[in-house]
CSV table of C-alpha atoms and ligand atoms in Angstrom, one decimal:
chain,number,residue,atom,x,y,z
G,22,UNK,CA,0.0,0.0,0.0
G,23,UNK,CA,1.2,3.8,-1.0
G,24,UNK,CA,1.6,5.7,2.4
G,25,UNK,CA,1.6,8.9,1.6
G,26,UNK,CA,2.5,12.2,4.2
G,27,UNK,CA,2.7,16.1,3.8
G,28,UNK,CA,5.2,17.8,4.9
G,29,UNK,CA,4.0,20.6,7.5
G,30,UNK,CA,1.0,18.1,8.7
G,31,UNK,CA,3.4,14.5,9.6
G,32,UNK,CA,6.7,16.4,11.7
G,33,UNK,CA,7.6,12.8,12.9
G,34,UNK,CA,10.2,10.4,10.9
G,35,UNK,CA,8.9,8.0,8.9
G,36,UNK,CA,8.5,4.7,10.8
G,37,UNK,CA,11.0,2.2,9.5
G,38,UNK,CA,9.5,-1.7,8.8
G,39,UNK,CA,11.6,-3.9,8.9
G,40,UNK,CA,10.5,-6.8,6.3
G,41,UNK,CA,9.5,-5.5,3.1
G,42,UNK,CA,11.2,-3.4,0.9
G,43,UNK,CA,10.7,0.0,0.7
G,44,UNK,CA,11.7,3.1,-0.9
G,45,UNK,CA,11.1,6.7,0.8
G,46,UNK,CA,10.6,9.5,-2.2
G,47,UNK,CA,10.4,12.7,-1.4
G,48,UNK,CA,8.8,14.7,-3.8
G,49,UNK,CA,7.6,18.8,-5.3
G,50,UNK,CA,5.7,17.1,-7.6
G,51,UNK,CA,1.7,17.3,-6.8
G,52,UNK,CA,1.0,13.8,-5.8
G,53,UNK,CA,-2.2,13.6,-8.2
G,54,UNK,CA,0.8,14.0,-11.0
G,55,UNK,CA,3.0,10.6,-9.7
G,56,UNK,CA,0.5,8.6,-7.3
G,57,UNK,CA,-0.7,6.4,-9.9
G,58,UNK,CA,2.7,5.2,-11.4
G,59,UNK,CA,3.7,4.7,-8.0
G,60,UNK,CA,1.0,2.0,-7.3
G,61,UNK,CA,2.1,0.9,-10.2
G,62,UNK,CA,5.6,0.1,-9.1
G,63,UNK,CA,4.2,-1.2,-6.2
G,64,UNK,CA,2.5,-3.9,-8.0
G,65,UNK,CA,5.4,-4.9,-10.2
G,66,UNK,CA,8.1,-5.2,-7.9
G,67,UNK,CA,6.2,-5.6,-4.4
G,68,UNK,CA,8.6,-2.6,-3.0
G,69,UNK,CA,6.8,0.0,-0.9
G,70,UNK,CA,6.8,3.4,-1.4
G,71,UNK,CA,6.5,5.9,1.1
G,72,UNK,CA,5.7,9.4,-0.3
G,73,UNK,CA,6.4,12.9,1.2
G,74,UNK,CA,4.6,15.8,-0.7
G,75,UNK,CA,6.3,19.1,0.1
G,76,UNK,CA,8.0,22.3,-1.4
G,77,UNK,CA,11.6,21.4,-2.5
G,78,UNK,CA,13.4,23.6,-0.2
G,79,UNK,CA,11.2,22.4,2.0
G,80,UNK,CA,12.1,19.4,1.8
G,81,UNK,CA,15.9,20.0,1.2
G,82,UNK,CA,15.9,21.3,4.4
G,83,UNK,CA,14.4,18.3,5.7
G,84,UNK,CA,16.9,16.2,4.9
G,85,UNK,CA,19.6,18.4,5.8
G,86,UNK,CA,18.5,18.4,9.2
G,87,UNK,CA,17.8,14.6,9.4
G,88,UNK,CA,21.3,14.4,8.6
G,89,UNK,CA,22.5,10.7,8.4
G,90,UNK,CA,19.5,9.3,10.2
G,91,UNK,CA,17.8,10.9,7.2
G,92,UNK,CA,15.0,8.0,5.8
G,93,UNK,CA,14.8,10.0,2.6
G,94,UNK,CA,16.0,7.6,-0.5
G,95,UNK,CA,14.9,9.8,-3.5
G,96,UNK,CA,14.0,13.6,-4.0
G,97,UNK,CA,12.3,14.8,-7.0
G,98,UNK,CA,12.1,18.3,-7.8
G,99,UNK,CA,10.4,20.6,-11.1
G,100,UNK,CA,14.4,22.3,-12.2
G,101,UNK,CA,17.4,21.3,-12.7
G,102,UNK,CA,18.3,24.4,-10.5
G,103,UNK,CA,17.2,23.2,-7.4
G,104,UNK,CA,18.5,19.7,-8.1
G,105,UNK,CA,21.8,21.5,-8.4
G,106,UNK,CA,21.3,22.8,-5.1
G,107,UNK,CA,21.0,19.6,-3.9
G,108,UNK,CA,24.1,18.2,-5.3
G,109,UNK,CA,26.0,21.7,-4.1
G,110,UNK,CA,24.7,21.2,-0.6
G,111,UNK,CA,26.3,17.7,-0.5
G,112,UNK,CA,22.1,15.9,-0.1
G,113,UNK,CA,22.5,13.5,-2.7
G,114,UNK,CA,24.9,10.9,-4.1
G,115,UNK,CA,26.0,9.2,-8.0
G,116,UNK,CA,23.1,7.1,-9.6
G,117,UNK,CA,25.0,4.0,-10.1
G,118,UNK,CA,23.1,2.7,-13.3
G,119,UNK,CA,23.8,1.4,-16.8
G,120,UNK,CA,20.5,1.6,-17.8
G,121,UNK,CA,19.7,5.3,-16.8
G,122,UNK,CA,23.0,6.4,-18.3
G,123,UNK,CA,22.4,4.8,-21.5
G,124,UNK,CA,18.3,5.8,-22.0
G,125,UNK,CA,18.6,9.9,-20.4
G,126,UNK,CA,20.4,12.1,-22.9
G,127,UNK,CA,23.6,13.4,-21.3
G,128,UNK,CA,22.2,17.2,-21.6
G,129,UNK,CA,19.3,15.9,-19.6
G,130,UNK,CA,21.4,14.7,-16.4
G,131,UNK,CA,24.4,15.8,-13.7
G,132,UNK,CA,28.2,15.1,-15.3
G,133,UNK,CA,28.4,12.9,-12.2
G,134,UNK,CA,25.2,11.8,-12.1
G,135,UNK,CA,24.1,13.1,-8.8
G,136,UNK,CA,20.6,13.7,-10.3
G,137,UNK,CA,19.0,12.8,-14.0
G,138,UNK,CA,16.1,14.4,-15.7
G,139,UNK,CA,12.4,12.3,-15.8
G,140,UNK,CA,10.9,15.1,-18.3
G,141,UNK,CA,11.2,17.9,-20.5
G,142,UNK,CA,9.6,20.7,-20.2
G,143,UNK,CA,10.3,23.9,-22.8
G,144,UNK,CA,9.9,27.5,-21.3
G,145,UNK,CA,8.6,29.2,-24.4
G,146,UNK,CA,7.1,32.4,-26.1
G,147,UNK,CA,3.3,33.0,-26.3
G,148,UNK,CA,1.4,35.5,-28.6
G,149,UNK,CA,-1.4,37.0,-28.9
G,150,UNK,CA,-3.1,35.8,-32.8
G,151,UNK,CA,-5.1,38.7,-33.1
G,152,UNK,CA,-1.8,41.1,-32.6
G,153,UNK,CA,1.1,39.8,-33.4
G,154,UNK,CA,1.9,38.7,-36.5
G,155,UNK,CA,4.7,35.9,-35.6
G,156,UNK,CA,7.1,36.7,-38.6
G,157,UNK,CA,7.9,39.6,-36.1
G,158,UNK,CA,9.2,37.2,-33.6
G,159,UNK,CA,12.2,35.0,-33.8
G,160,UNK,CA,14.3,34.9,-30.4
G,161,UNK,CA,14.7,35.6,-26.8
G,162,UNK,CA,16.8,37.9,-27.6
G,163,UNK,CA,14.7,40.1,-30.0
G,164,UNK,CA,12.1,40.0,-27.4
G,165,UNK,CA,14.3,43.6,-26.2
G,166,UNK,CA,13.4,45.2,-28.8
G,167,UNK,CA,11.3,48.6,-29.2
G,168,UNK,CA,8.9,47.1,-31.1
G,169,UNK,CA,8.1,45.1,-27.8
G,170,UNK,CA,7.6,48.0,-25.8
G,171,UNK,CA,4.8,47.6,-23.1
G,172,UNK,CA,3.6,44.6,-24.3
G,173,UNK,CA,5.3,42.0,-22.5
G,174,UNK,CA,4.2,39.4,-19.3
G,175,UNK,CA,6.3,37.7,-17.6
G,176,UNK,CA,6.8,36.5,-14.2
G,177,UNK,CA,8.9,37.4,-11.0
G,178,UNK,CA,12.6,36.9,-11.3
G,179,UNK,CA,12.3,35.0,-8.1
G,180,UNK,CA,10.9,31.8,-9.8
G,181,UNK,CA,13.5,29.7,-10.5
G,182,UNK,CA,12.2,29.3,-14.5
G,183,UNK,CA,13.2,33.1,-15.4
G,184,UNK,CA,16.3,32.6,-13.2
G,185,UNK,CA,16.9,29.6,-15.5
G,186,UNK,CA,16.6,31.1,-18.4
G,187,UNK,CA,18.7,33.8,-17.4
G,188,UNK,CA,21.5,31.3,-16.4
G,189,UNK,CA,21.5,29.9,-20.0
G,190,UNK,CA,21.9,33.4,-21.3
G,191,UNK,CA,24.7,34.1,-19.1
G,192,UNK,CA,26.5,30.7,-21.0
G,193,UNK,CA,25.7,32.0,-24.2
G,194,UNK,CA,26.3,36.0,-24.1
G,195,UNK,CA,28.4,36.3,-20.7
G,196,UNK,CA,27.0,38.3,-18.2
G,197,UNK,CA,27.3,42.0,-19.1
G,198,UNK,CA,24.8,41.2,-22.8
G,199,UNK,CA,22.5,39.3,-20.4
G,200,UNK,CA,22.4,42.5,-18.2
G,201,UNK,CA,21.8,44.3,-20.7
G,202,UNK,CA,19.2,41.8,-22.4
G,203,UNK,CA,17.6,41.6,-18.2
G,204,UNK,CA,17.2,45.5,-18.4
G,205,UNK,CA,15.3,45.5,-21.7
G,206,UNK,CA,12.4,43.0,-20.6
G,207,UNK,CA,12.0,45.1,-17.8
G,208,UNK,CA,11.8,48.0,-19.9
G,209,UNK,CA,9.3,46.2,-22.7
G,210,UNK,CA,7.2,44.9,-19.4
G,211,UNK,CA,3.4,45.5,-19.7
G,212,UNK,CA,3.0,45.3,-15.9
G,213,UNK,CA,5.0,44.7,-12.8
G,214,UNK,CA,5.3,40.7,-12.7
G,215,UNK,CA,2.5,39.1,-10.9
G,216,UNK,CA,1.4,35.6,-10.5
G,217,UNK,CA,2.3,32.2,-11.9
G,218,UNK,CA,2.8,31.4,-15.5
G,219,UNK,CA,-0.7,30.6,-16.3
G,220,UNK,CA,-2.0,34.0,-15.4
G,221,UNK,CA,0.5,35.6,-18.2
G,222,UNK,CA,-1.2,33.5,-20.8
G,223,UNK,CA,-4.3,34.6,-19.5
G,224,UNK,CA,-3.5,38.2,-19.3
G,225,UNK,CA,-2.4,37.7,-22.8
G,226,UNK,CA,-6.1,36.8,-23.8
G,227,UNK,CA,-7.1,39.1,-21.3
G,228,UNK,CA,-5.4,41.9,-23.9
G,229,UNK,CA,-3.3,43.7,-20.9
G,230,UNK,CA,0.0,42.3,-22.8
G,231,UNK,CA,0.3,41.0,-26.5
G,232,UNK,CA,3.4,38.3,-25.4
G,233,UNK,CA,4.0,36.2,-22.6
G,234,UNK,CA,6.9,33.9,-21.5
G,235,UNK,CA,5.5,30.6,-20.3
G,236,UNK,CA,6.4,26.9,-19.6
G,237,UNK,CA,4.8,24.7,-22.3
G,238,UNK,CA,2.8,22.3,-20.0
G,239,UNK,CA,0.9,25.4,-18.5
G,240,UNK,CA,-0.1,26.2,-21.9
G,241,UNK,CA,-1.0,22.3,-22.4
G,242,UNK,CA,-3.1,22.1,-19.1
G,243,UNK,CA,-5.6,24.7,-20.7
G,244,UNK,CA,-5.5,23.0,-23.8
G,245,UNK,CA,-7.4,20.1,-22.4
G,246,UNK,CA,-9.4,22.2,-20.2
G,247,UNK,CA,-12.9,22.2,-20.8
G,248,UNK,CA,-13.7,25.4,-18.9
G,249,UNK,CA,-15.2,27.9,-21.6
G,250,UNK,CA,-12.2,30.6,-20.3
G,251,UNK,CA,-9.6,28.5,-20.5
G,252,UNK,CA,-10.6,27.8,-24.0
G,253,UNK,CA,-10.7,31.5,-25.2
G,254,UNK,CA,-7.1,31.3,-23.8
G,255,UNK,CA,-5.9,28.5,-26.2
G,256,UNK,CA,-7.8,30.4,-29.3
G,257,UNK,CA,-6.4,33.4,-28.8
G,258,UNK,CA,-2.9,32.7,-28.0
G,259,UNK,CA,-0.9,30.9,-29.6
G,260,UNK,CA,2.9,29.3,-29.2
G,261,UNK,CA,5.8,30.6,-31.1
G,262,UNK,CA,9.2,28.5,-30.8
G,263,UNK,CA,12.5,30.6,-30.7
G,264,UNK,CA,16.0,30.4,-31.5
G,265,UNK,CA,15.4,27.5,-33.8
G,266,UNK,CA,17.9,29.0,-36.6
G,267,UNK,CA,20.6,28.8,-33.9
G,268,UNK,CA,20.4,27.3,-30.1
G,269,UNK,CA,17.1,26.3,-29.9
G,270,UNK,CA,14.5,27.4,-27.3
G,271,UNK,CA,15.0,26.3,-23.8
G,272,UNK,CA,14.7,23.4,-22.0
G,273,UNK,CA,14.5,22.0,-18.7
G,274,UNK,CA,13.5,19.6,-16.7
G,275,UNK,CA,12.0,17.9,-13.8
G,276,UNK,CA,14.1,15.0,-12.7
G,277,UNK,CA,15.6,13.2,-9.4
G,278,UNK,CA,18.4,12.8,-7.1
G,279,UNK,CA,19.6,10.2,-4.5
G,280,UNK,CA,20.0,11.1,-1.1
G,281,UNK,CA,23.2,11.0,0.4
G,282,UNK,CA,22.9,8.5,3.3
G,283,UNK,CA,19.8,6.7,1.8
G,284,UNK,CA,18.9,3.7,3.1
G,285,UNK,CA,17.2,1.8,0.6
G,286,UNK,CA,19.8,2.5,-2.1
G,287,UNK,CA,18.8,-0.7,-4.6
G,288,UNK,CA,15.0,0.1,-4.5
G,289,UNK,CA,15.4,4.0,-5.3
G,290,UNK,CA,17.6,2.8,-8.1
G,291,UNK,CA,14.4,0.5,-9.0
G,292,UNK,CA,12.0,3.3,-9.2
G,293,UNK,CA,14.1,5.6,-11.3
G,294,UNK,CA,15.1,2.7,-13.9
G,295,UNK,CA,11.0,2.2,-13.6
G,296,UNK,CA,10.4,5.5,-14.6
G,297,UNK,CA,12.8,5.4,-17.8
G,298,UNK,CA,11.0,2.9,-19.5
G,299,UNK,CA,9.3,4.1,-22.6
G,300,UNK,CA,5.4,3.3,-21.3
G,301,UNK,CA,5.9,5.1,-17.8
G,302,UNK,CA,7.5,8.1,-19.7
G,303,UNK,CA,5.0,8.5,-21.8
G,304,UNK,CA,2.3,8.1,-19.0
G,305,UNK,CA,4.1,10.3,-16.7
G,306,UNK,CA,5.0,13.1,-19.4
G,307,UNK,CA,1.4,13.0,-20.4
G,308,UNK,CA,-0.1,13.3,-17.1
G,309,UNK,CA,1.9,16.6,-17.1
G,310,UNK,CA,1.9,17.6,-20.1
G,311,UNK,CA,5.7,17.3,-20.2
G,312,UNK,CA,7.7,16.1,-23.0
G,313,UNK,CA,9.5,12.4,-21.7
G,314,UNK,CA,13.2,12.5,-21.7
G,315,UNK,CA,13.7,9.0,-23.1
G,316,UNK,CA,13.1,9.7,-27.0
G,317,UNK,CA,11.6,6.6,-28.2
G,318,UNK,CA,8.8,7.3,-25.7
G,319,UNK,CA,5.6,8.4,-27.0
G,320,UNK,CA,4.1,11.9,-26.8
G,321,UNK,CA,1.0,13.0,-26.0
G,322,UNK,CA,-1.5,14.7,-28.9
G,323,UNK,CA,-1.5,17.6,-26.8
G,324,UNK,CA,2.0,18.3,-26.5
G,325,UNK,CA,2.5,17.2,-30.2
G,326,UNK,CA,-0.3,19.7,-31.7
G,327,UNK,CA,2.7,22.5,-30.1
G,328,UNK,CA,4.4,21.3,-33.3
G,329,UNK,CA,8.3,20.4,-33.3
G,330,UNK,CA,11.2,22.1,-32.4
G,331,UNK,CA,14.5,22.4,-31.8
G,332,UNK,CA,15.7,21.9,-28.3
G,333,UNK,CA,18.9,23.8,-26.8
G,334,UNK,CA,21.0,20.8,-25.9
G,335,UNK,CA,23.0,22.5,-22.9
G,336,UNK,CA,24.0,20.5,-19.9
G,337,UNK,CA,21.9,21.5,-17.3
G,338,UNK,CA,23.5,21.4,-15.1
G,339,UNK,CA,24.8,24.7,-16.2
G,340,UNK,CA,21.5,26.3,-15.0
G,341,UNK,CA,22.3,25.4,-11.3
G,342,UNK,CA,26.2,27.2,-11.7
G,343,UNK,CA,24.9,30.1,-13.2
G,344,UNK,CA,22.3,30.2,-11.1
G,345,UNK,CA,23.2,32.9,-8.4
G,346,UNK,CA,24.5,35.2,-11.3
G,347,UNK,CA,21.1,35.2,-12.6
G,348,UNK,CA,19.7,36.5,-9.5
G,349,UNK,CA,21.9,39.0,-8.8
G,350,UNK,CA,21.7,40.3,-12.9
G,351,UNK,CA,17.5,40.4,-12.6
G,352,UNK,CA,18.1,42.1,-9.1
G,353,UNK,CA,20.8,45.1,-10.6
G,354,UNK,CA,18.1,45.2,-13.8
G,355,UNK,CA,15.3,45.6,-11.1
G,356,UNK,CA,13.3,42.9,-12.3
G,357,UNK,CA,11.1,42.5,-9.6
F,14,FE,FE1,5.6,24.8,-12.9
């Protein structure tokens, strides 16, 4: 049976059994998103799994102050950022597998292997149909342009997507252009940044800005909405894919890591070898509308009717270095 806890509601440590196997995953993911591949796993291999629903730093924290008594075998998290974090705080330890070497793409996991990507997820550019005419668009980069002026929505530079994106500029331009680059969205802003992704697309259709910067899966979640508002937002904006005459538009991931002094070692390297195989990718990128990291998985309809395109193929791990350089560039360009 799935036990499952939240953090903030179960302060004690997880109880330990003794005979069966188990595997203790904690997880940023909304359970409703990984709950039923879980059971799933459960039924194939007869290991337990104990589940722990929290915030990732949240949980970070957790097992940083559990120190080696820590139960915690596996931590998934939504970036490749805070997976990075992980690794940088010393939380988590190599994946020590053939088979999830040789099905991730290398882009798509740590160097060392301290964590590896479970899917894909694109943070993209969004446009209004009725006006913007999207031979006017082509990169990131051009989104600084005067013609942009006022019409932009994008969130807070504290969410780790922007601060992302930001690091993968810094790779590419170095970090005076990507000040520079920082400054003009601010400047071609249509409002202060408020709310969460979805409420850019939806001030898009709302007409208070004519672009918006979004992750993909937001996008896709209204797509098979079938509330009437939600579907004025998919037919009246539309998704634009850029850099795909050079880099590619960017990528991230959600993915997992092996805690340091995790006890059940062999069954968290059972989960994540379960969760590379080309049926649970497909399941689990579809339930999120994700894209799966292993490529002979399947997509789903949704996600394919966003059309193709060209991912960029950094490491990214890169995103975690560059990470605090990204903060402090969005903080000097007063990107709030
Ligand atoms: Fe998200």
């Amino acid at each position: 049976m799935l036990t499952r806890y939240f953090i903030g509601t179960f302060l004690t440590f997880l109880s330990l059994s003794l005979a069966a196997a188990e595997v203790n995953l904690y997880s940023s993911r909304k359970d409703i998103l990984i709950v039923p591949l879980l059971e799933q796993f459960e039924k194939q291999t007869g290991i337990e799994v104990n589940l722990i629903t929290g915030k990732a730093s949240a949980l970070m924290s957790r097992i940083k102050s559990e120190g080696e008594a820590s139960p915690a075998d596996l931590l998934i998290t939504v970036d490749a950022g805070n997976l990075h974090r992980a690794k940088a705080e010393g939380l988590v330890q190599r994946v020590q597998s053939k088979l999830l070497e040789s099905r991730i793409p290398e882009a798509l996991r740590d160097p060392q292997m301290h964590w590896v990507g479970l899917t894909r997820r694109a943070r993209t550019i969004f446009y209004a149909k009725d006006r913007v005419d999207p031979k006017t668009l082509s990169t990131y980069e051009n989104l600084v342009d005067d013609q942009w002026k006022g019409r932009i929505c994008i969130r807070s530079s504290s969410n780790i997507y922007n601060q992302s994106l930001v690091a993968s500029l810094i790779e590419v331009h170095g970090e005076d252009a990507t000040e520079a680059w920082a400054e003009g969205i601010v400047a071609n802003m249509a409002r202060k940044p408020t709310g969460g992704d979805t409420d850019q697309l939806r001030a898009v259709a709302a007409g208070q800005c004519d672009l918006a910067v979004s992750n993909t899966y937001y996008y896709g979640r209204l797509l098979d909405s079938k509330r009437a508002e939600d579907e004025k937002v998919v037919d009246t904006v539309k998704v634009f894919w850029p850099n795909q005459d050079g880099r590619g538009a960017h990528v991230n991931i959600s993915g997992a890591a092996i805690a340091k002094y995790a006890p059940n070692y062999e069954e968290a390297i059972k989960l994540l070898e379960f969760m590379v195989s080309d049926e649970v990718q497909a399941y689990y990128a579809e339930v999120n509308h994700e894209f799966p990291v292993v490529a002979s998985a399947t997509v789903s309809e949704t996600i394919k009717s966003l059309g193709k395109f060209k991912p960029h193929d950094l490491n990214l791990s890169i995103l975690g270095k560059n990470n605090k350089r990204a903060v402090m560039i969005m903080d000097r360009a007063n990107w709030q």
